[in-house]
Short mmCIF file of C-alpha atoms in Angstrom, two decimals:
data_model
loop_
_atom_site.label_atom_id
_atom_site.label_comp_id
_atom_site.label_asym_id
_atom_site.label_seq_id
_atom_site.Cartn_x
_atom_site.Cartn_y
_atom_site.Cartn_z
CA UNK A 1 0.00 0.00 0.00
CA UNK A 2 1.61 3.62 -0.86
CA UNK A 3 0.46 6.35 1.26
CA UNK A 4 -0.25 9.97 -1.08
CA UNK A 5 -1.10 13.31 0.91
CA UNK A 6 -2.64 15.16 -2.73
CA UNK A 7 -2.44 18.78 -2.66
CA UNK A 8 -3.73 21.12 -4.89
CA UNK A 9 -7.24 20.84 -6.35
CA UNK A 10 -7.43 21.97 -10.07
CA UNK A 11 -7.49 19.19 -12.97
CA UNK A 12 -4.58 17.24 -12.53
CA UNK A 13 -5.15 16.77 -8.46
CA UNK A 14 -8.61 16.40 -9.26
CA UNK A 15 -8.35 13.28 -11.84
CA UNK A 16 -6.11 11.96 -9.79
CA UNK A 17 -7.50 11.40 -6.37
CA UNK A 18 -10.36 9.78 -8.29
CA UNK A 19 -7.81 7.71 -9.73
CA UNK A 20 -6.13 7.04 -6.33
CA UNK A 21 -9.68 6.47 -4.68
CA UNK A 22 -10.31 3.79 -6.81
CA UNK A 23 -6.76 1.79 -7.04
CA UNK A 24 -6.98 -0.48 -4.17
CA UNK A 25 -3.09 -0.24 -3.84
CA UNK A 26 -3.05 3.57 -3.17
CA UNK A 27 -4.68 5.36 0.35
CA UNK A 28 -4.98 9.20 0.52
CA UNK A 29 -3.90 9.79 3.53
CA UNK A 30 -5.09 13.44 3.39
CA UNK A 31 -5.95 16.52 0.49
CA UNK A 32 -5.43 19.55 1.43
CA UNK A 33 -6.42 22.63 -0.64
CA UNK A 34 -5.71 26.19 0.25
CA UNK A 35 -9.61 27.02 -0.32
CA UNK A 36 -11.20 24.52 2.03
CA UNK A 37 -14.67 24.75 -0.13
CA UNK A 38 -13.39 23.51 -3.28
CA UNK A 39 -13.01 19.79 -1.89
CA UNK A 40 -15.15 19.71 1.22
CA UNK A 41 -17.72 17.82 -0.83
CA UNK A 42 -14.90 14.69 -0.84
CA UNK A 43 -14.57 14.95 3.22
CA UNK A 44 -16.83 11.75 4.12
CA UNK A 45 -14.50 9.87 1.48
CA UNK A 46 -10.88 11.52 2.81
CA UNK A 47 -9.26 13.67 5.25
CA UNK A 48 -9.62 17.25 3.54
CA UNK A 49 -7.27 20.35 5.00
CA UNK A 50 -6.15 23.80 4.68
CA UNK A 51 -4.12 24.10 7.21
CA UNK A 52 -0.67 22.74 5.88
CA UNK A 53 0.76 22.51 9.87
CA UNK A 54 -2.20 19.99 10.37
CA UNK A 55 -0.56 17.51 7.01
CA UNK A 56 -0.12 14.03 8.38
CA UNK A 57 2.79 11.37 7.29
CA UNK A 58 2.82 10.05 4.25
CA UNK A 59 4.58 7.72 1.60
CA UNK A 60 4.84 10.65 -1.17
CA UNK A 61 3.43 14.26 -1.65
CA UNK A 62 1.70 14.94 -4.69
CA UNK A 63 1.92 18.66 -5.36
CA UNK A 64 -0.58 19.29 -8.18
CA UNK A 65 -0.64 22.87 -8.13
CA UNK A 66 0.17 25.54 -10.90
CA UNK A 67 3.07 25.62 -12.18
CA UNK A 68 4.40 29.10 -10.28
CA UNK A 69 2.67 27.83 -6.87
CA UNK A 70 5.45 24.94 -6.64
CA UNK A 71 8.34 26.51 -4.81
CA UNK A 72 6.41 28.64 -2.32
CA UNK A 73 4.13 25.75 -1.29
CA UNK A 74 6.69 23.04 -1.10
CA UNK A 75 9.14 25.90 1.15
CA UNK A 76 5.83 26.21 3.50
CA UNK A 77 6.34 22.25 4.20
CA UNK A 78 6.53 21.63 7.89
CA UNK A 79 8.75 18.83 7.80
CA UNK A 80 12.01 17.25 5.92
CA UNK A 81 13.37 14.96 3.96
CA UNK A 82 9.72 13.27 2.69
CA UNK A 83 9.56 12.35 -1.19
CA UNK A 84 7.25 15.14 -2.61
CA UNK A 85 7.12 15.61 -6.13
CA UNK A 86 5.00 18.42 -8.54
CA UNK A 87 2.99 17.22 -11.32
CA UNK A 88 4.49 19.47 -14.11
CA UNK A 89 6.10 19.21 -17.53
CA UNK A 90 7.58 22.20 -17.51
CA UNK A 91 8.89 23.09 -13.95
CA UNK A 92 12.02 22.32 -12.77
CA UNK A 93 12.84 19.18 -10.32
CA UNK A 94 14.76 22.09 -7.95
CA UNK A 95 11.55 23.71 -7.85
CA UNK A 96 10.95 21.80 -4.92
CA UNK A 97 12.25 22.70 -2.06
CA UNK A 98 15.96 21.01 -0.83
CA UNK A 99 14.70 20.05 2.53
CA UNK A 100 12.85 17.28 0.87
CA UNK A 101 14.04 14.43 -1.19
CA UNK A 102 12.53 15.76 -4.47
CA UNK A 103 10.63 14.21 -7.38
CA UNK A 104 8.11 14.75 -10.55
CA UNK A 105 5.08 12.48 -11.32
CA UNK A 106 4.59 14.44 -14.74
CA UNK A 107 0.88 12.61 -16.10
CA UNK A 108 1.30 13.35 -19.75
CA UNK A 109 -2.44 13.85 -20.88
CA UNK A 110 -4.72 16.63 -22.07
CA UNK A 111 -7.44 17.23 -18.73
CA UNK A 112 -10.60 18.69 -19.14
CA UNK A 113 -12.75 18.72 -15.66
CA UNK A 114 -15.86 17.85 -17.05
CA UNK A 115 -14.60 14.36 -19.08
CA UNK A 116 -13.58 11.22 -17.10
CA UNK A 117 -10.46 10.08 -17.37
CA UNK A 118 -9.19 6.63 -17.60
CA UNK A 119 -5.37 6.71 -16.57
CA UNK A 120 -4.14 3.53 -18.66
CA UNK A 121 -4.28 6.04 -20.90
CA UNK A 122 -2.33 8.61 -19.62
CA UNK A 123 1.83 7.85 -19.53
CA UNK A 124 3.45 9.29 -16.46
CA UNK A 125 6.54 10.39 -16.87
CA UNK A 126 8.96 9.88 -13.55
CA UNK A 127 11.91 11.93 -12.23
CA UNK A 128 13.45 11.59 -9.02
CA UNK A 129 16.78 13.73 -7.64
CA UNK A 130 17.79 10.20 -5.54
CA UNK A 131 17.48 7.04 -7.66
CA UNK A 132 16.34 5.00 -4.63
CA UNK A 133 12.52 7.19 -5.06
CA UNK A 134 12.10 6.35 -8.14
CA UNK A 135 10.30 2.52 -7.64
CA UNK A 136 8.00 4.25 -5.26
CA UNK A 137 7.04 6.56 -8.66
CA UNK A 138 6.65 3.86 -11.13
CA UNK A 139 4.92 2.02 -8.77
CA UNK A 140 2.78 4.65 -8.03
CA UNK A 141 2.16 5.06 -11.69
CA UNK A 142 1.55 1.35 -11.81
CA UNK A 143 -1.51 1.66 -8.91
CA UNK A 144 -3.52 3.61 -10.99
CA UNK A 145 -3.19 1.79 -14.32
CA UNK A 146 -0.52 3.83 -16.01
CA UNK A 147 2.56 3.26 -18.01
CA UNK A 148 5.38 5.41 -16.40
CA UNK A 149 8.85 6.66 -18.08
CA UNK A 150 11.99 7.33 -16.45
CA UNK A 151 12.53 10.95 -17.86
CA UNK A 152 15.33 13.39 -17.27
CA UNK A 153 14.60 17.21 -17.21
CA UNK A 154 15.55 17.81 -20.56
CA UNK A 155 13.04 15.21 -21.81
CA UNK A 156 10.54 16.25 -19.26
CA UNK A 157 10.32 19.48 -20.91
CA UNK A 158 11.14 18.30 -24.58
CA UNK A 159 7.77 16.03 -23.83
CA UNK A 160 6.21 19.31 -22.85
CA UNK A 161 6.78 21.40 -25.35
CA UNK A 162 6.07 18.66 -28.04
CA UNK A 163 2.77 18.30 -26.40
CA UNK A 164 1.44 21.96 -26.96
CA UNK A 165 2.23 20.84 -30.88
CA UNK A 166 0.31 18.04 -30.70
CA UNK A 167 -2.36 18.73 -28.68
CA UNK A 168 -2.81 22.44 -28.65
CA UNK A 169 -1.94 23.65 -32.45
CA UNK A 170 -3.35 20.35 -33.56
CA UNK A 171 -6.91 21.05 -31.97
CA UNK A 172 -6.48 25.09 -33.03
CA UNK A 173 -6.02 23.17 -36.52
CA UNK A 174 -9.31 21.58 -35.84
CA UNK A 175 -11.36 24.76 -34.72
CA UNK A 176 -9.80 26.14 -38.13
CA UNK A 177 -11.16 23.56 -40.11
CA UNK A 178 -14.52 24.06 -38.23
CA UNK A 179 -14.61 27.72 -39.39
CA UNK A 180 -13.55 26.84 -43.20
CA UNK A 181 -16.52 24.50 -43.27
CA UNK A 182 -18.85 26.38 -41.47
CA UNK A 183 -18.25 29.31 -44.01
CA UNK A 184 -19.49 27.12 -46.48
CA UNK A 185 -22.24 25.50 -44.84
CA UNK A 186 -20.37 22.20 -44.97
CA UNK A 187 -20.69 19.51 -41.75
CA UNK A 188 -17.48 19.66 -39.48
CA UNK A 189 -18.65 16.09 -38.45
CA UNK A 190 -18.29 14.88 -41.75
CA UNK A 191 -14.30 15.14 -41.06
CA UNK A 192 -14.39 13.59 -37.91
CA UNK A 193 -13.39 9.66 -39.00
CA UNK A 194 -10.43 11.87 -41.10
CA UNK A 195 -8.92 13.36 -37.58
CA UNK A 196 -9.10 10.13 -36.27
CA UNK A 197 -7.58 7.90 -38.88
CA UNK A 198 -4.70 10.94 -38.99
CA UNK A 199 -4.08 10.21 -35.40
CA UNK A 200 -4.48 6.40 -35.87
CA UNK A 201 -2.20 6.36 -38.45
CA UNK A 202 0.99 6.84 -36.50
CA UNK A 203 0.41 3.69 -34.56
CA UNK A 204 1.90 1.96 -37.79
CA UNK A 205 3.61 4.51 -39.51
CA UNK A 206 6.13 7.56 -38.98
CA UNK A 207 4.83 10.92 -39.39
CA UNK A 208 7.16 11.47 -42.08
CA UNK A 209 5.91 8.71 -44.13
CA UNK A 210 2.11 9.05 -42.66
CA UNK A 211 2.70 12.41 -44.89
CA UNK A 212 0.60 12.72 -47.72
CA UNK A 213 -1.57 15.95 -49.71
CA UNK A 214 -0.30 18.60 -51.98
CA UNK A 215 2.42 20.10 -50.23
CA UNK A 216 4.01 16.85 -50.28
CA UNK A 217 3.16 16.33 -53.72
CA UNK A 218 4.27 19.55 -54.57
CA UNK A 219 0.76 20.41 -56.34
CA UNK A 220 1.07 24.02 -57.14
CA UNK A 221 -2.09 23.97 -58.93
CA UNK A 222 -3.96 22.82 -55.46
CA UNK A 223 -1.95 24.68 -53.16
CA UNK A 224 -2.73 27.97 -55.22
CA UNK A 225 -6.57 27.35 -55.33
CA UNK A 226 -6.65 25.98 -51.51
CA UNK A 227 -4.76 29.82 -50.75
CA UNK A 228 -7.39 31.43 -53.43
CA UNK A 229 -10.69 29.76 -51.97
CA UNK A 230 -9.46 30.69 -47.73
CA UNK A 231 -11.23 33.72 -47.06
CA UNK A 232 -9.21 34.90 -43.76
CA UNK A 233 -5.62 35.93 -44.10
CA UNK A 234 -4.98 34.07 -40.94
CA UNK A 235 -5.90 30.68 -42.43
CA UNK A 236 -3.95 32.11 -45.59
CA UNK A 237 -0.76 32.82 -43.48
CA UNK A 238 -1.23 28.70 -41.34
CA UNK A 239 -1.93 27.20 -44.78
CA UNK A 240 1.67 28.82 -46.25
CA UNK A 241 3.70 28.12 -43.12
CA UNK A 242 2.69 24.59 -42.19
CA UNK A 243 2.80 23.44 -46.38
CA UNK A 244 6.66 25.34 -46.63
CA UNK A 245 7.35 23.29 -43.28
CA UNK A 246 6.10 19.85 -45.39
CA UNK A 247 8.14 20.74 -48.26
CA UNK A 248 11.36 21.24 -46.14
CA UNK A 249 11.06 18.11 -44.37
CA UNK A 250 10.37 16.39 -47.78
CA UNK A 251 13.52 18.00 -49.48
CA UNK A 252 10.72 19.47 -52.11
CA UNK A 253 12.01 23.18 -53.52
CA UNK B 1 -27.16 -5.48 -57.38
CA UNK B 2 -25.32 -2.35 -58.40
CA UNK B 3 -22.64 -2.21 -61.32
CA UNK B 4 -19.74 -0.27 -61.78
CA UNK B 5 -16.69 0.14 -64.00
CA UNK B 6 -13.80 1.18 -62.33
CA UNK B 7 -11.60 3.06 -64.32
CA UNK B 8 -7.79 4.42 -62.29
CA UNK B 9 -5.61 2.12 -60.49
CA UNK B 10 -4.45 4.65 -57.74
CA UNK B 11 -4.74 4.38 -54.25
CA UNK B 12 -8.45 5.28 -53.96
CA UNK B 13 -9.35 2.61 -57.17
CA UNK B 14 -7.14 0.08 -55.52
CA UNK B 15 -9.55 0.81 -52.11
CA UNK B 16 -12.74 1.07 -53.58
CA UNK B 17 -11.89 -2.39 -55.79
CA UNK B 18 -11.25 -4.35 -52.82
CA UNK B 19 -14.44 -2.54 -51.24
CA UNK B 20 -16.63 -3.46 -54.03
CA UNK B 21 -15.09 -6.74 -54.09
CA UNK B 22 -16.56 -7.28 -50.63
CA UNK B 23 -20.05 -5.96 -51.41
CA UNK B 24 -22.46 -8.43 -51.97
CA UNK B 25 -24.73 -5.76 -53.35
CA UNK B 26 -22.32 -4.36 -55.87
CA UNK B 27 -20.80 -5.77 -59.01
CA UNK B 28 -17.77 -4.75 -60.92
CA UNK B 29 -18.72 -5.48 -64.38
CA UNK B 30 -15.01 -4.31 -65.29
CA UNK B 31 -11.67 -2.73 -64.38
CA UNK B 32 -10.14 -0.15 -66.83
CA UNK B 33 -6.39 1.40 -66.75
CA UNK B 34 -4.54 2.65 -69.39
CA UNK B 35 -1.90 0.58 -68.32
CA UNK B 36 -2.58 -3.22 -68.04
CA UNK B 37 -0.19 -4.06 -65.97
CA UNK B 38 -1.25 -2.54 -62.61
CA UNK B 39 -4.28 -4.19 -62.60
CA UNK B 40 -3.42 -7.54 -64.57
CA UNK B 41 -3.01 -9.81 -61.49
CA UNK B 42 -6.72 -9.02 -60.73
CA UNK B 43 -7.97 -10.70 -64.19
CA UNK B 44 -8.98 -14.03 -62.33
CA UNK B 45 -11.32 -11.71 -60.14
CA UNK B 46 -12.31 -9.28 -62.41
CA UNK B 47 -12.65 -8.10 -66.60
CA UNK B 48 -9.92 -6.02 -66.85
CA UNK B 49 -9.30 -3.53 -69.95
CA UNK B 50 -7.12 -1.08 -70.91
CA UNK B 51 -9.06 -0.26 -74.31
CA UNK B 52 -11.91 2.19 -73.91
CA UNK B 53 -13.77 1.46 -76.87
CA UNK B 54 -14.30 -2.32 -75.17
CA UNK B 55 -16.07 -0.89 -72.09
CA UNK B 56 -19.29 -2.73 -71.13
CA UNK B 57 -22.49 -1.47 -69.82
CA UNK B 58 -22.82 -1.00 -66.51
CA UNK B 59 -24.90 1.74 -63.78
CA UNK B 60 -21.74 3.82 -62.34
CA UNK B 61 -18.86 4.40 -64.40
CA UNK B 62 -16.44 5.80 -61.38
CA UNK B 63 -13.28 8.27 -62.59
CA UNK B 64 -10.68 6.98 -60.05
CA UNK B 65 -8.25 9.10 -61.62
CA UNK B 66 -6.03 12.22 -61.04
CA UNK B 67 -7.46 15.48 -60.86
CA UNK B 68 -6.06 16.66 -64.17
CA UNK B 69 -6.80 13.52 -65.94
CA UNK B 70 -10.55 13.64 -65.09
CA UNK B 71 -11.93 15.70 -68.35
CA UNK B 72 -9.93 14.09 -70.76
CA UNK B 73 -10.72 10.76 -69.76
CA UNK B 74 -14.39 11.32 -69.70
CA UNK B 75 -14.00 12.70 -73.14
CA UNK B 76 -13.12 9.70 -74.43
CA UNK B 77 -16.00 7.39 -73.32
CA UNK B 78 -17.26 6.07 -76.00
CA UNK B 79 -20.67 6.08 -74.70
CA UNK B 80 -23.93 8.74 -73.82
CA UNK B 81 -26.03 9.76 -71.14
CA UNK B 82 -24.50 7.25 -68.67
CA UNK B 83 -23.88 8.18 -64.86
CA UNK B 84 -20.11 9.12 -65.10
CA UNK B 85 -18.57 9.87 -61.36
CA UNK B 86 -15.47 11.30 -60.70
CA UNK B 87 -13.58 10.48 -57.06
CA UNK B 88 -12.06 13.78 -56.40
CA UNK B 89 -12.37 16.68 -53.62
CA UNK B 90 -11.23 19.69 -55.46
CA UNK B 91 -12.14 18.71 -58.94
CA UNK B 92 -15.77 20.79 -60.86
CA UNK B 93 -18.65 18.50 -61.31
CA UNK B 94 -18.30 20.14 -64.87
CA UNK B 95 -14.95 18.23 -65.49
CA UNK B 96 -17.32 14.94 -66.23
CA UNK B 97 -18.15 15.33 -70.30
CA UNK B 98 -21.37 17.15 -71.04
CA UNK B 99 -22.62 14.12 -72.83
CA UNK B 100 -22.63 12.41 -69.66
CA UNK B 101 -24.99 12.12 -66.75
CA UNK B 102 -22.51 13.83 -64.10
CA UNK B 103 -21.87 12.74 -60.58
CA UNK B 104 -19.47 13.35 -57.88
CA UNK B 105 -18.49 9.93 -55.37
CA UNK B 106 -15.70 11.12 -52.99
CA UNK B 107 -14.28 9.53 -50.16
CA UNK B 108 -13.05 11.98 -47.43
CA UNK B 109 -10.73 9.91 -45.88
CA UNK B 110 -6.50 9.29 -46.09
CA UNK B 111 -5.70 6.62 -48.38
CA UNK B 112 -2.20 4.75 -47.97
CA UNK B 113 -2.03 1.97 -50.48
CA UNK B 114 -0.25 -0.61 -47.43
CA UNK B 115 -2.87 0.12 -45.11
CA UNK B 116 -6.27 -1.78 -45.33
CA UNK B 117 -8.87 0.53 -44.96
CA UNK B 118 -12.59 -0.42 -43.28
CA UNK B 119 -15.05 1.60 -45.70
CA UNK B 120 -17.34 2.16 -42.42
CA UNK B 121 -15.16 4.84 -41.25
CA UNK B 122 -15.15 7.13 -44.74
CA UNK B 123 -17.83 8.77 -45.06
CA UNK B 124 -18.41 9.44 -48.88
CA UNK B 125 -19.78 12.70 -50.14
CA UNK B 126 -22.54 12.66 -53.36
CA UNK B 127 -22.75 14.83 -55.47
CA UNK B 128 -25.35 14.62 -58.75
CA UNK B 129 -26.21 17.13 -61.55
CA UNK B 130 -30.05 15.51 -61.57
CA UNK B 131 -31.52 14.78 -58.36
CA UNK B 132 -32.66 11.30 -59.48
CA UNK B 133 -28.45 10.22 -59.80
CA UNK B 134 -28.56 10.59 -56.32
CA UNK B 135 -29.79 7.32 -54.64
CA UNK B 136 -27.72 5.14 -56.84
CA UNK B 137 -24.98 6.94 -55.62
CA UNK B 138 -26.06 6.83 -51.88
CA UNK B 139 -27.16 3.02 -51.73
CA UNK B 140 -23.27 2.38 -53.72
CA UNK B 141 -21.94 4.08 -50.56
CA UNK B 142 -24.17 2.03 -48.12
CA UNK B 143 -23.65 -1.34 -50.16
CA UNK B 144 -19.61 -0.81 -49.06
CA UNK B 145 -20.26 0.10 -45.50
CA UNK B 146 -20.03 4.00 -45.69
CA UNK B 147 -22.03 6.90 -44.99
CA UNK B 148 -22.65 9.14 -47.75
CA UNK B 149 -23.19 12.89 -47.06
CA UNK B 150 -25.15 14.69 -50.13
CA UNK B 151 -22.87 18.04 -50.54
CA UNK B 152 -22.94 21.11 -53.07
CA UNK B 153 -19.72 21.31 -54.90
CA UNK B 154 -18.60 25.08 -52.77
CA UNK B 155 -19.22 22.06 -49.66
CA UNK B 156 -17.15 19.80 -51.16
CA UNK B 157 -14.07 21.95 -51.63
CA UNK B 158 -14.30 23.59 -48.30
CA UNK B 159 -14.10 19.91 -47.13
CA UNK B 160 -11.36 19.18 -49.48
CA UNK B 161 -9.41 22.05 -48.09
CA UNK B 162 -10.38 21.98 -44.65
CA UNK B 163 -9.42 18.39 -44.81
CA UNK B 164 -5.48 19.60 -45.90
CA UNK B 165 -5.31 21.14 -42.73
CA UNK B 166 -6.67 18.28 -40.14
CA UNK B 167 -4.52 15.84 -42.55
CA UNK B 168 -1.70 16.91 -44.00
CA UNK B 169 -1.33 20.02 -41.75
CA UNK B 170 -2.08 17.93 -38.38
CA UNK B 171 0.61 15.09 -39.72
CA UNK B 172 2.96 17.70 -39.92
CA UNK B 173 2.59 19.02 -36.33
CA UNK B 174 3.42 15.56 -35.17
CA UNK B 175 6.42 15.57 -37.38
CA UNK B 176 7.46 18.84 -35.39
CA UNK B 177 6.95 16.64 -32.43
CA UNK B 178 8.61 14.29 -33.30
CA UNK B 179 11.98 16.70 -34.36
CA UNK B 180 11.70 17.95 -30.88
CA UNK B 181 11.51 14.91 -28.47
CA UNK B 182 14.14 13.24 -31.00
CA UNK B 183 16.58 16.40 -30.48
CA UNK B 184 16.12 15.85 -26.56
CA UNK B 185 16.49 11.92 -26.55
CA UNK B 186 13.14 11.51 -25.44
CA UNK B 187 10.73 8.87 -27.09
CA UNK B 188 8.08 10.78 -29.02
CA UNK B 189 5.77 7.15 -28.64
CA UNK B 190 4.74 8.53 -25.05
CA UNK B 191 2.84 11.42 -27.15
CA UNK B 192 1.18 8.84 -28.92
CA UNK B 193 -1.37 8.76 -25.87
CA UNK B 194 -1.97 12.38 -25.85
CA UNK B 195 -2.44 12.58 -29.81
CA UNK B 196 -5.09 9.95 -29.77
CA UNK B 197 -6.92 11.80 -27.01
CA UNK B 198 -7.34 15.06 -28.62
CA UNK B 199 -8.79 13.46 -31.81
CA UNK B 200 -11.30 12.21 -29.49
CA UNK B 201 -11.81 15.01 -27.68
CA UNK B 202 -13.85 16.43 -30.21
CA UNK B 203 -16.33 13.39 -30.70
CA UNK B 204 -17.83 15.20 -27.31
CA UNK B 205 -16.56 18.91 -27.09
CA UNK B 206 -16.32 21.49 -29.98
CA UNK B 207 -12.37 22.38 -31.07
CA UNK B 208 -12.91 25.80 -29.55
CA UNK B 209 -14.46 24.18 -26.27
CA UNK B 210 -11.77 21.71 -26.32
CA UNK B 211 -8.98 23.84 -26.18
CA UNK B 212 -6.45 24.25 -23.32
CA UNK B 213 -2.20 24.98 -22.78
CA UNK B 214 -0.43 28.15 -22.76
CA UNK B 215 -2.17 30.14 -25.29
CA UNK B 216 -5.52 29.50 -23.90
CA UNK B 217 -3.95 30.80 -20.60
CA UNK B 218 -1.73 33.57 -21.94
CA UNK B 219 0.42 32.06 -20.13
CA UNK B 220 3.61 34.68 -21.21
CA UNK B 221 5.90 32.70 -19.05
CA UNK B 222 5.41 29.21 -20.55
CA UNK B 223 5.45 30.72 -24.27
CA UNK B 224 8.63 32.71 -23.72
CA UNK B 225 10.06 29.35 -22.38
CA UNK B 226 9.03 27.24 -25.03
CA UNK B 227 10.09 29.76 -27.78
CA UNK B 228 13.74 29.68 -26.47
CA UNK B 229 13.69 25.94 -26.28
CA UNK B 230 12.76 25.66 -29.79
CA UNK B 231 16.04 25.09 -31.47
CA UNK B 232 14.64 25.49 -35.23
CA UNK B 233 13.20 29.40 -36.53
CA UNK B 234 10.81 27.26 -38.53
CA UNK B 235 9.70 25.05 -35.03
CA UNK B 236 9.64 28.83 -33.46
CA UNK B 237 7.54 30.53 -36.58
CA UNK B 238 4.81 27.41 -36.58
CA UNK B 239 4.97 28.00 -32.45
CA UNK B 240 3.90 31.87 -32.82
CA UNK B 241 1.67 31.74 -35.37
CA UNK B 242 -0.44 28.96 -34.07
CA UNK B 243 0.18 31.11 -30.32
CA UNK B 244 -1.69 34.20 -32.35
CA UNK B 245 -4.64 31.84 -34.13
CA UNK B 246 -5.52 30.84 -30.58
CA UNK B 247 -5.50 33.71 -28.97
CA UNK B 248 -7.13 35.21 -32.08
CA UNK B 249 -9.99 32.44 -31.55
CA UNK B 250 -10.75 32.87 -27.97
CA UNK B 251 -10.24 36.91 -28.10
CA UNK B 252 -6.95 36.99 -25.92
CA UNK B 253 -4.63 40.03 -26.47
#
């Protein structure tokens, strides 16, 4: 059994003690919050606190807080030398503070609040400043159904920044797409199966041979009547970038 | 029982062949190319020509064909008033001859010619010059597993184009991804998670309600960070611009 004291209450913390409530190898020992209201609704299933002088012992301390709330929070600790980790991809392991042996349990997944989350899904990836903490991690990782990755901070961040491409600019792709068919009175859903089998495809395949479409083909007939039919110069100025970035990575002039 | 000619031996022919193969509704009465030998080891399943003037009779003759060879080829049919389809997303209705009865059969999906390909997840827009082409068209589509969308031909292209950029443009963005977590020794399979989740994000949210990250946050911090990890000034201009269309879409300054 690995003991957790979660703290923090936004997305991440939030997916996760539902993830840790229902792994019969993990036991919250306590979640605090800084805003006592926002979890008080959990208290008949776990110890809830905002009082960080009243935090009991525990196996590992999950800070799941934002990003620039890491450092302060961990320095208000009122002990030493207990494993806590933060939950971010791009904060650095000295973040925490040295009193305590320091960690990250980095879950690397898109969160919304509202959508449940299954976390054999989600890969976690796993830093620790002393080797000996890391089994406690990928165990950890392991409780709740998840694949976890020894990372270094470099990769840690490399993950993180590769993310916002993939997740971020990709779905901004998507909401673009949604505004060039809506313009014409065309069905976004009709491209749904599309965005899939794009994603699907890279199970098998490379994203450089996964490539295919004009730019790759080097259509100029296409590529000028795609830039003639976009109404906003915005789409104009993605549709030039992104099909010059698929040319260069082709070798096409 | 529905028959067709195929005429093209490209990816999409090669795909709808097998498809129609399948069909126990549909009939391929023959298989044209100008060039026998692509299609020659399918002449124990199938009639297989590559002399126009000995095309049969049959409902649906489909143009599997490159864009630019549509109109000539359906010039040279040596036949009137038959339904003549063409397979492409960009092309006119009007590039099917004048003598013919003009259709449009175009499957909006990503066509590798390795891959198999399950017909249930392309949806197939229709498009007829007479209404009464239509149904044919729609029960061909149902008799290989697909949904067919009826679509105007402005529809069609905004699909087409819109298409380019949850495709070809989305492919690329993982490319990017896959540059970056490459140049920091970090395995760019633990995105593969992540990129499969925002595809189906939007089976349930909107790609403007399913947006999140930096951008989203104007979160100046994170962007100024990411922008001098990105080794690459084409990485860094696909970073800013897609920074500005988000912020753009959710009216952040």
């Amino acid at each position: 059994m690995i003991t957790v004291v979660l703290l923090g209450a936004g997305n991440v913390a939030t997916h996760l003690f539902k993830a840790f409530l229902a792994s019969e190898e993990v036991e919250i020992k306590q979640w605090y919050n800084r805003n006592l209201k926002t979890i008080d609704k959990y208290k008949n299933k776990v110890n809830v606190t905002d009082n960080l002088s009243s935090l009991v012992e525990a196996d590992i301390y999950i800070l799941a807080v934002s990003d620039d709330a890491i450092e302060d929070l961990s320095k208000q600790l009122p002990f030493e030398n207990r494993l806590v980790v933060h939950t971010s991809g791009s904060t650095s392991l000295y973040a925490v503070d040295m009193k305590q042996k320091r960690g990250v349990f980095y879950p690397l997944q898109t969160f919304s609040k509202a959508a449940d989350l299954n976390f054999n899904d989600v890969p976690i990836c796993v830093e620790a400043l002393k080797k000996t903490d890391l089994p406690i991690l990928k165990n950890l990782a392991k409780a709740i159904g998840s694949k976890s990755h020894k990372v270094n901070s470099d990769q840690r961040q490399a993950l993180h920044l590769a993310a916002v491409f993939v997740n971020n600019f990709t779905n901004q792709l998507y909401r673009i797409a949604h505004e060039i068919t809506e313009e014409n009175g065309a069905e976004f859903n009709i491209l749904k199966p599309l965005i899939k089998e794009t994603a699907n495809k890279i199970e098998s395949l490379s994203p450089y041979m996964a490539q295919t479409g004009p730019a790759l083909r080097n259509d100029k007939k296409t590529i000028k009547r795609h830039l003639k039919q976009l109404e906003s110069d915005e789409h104009k100025a993605v549709y030039h970038l992104l099909t010059k970035s698929i040319k260069k990575t082709h070798g096409i002039r």
